[in-house]
Steps between C-alpha positions, in 0.01 A plus 500: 500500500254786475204511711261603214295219406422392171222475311390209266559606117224379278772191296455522088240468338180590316278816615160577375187676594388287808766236461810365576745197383814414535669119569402302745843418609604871603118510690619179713846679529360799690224315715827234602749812570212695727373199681815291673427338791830457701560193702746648767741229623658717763743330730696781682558906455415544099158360622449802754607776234253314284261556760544856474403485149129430590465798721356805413857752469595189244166329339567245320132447395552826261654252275258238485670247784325596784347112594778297587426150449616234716378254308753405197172403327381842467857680411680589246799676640707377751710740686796314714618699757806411780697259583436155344672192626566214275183268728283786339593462182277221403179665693593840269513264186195283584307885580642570187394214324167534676371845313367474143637701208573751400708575847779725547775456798659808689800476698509743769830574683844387498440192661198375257731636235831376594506380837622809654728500740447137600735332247444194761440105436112533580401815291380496133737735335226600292121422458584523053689129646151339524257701308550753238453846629383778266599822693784559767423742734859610711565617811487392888255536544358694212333800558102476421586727145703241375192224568291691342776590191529110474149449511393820214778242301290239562250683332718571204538160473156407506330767231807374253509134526308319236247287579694206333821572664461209747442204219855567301777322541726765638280499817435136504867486490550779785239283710639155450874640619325549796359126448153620546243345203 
């Protein structure tokens, strides 16, 4: 990961004296991608090196994240970080369940991702077992870099995905294997 930031390319279009047009799906794209507001659901280390994303060596706010929302009403990305035992797993889902669309998911560490090293009766092995997850982000804990990689993925994500992605059937399909409606 370089430490240059970078700068928002005008997308295609049409360029005249005093005017600009292009789609209005790659305009929503760009505003989505440089506007996430996470909903942190930190339950152990990965939530401290998170932490260390919103100071000032880190700043996370230089990609458009800097209000975290605790509020699953006003996010659209939630980031899972730590360990997450299987009595959680219904609050993550209902949070999850909770934010309107578009949202993206982010699994932070090896426990979120995998369970980590607690292969163990009461730990999820892996938040993607309740929710689909969009970006896995390794490590344990991972360094505040690699929250940031996963989120700039995020943003990939966002300025890509068509604004009727979420009414196919693919995703339907994706969402009702996780028997959400």
């Amino acid at each position: 990961m370089s430490n240059q930031i970078k700068t928002i390319e005008a997308p295609e279009g049409f360029e005249g004296s005093g005017f600009f047009a292009t789609s209005f799906e790659k305009v929503i794209g760009i505003a989505r991608s440089k506007s996430l507001w996470p909903l942190p659901f930190a339950t152990s280390c990965c939530g401290i090196e998170f932490m260390a994303t919103m100071g000032a060596h880190y700043d996370i706010s230089r990609f458009g994240s800097e209000r975290p929302s605790f509020s699953p009403r006003q996010a659209d990305l939630l980031m899972v970080m730590g360990t997450i035992a299987k009595k959680m797993a219904p609050v993550v889902k209902q949070v999850y369940l909770q934010m309107a669309e578009p949202r993206w998911v982010i699994a932070v560490g090896a426990c979120a991702s995998s369970g980590g090293v607690f292969d163990t009766y009461s730990v999820l092995q892996g938040i993607d077992r309740v929710i689909p997850v969009d970006v896995y982000v390794p490590g344990c804990p991972p360094r505040p870099e690699q929250i940031l990689d996963g989120l700039m993925q995020i943003q990939e994500l966002a300025v890509n995905e068509s604004l009727r992605r979420r009414n196919t059937s693919e995703y339907q399909a994706l969402l009702e294997s996780y028997n959400i409606q």
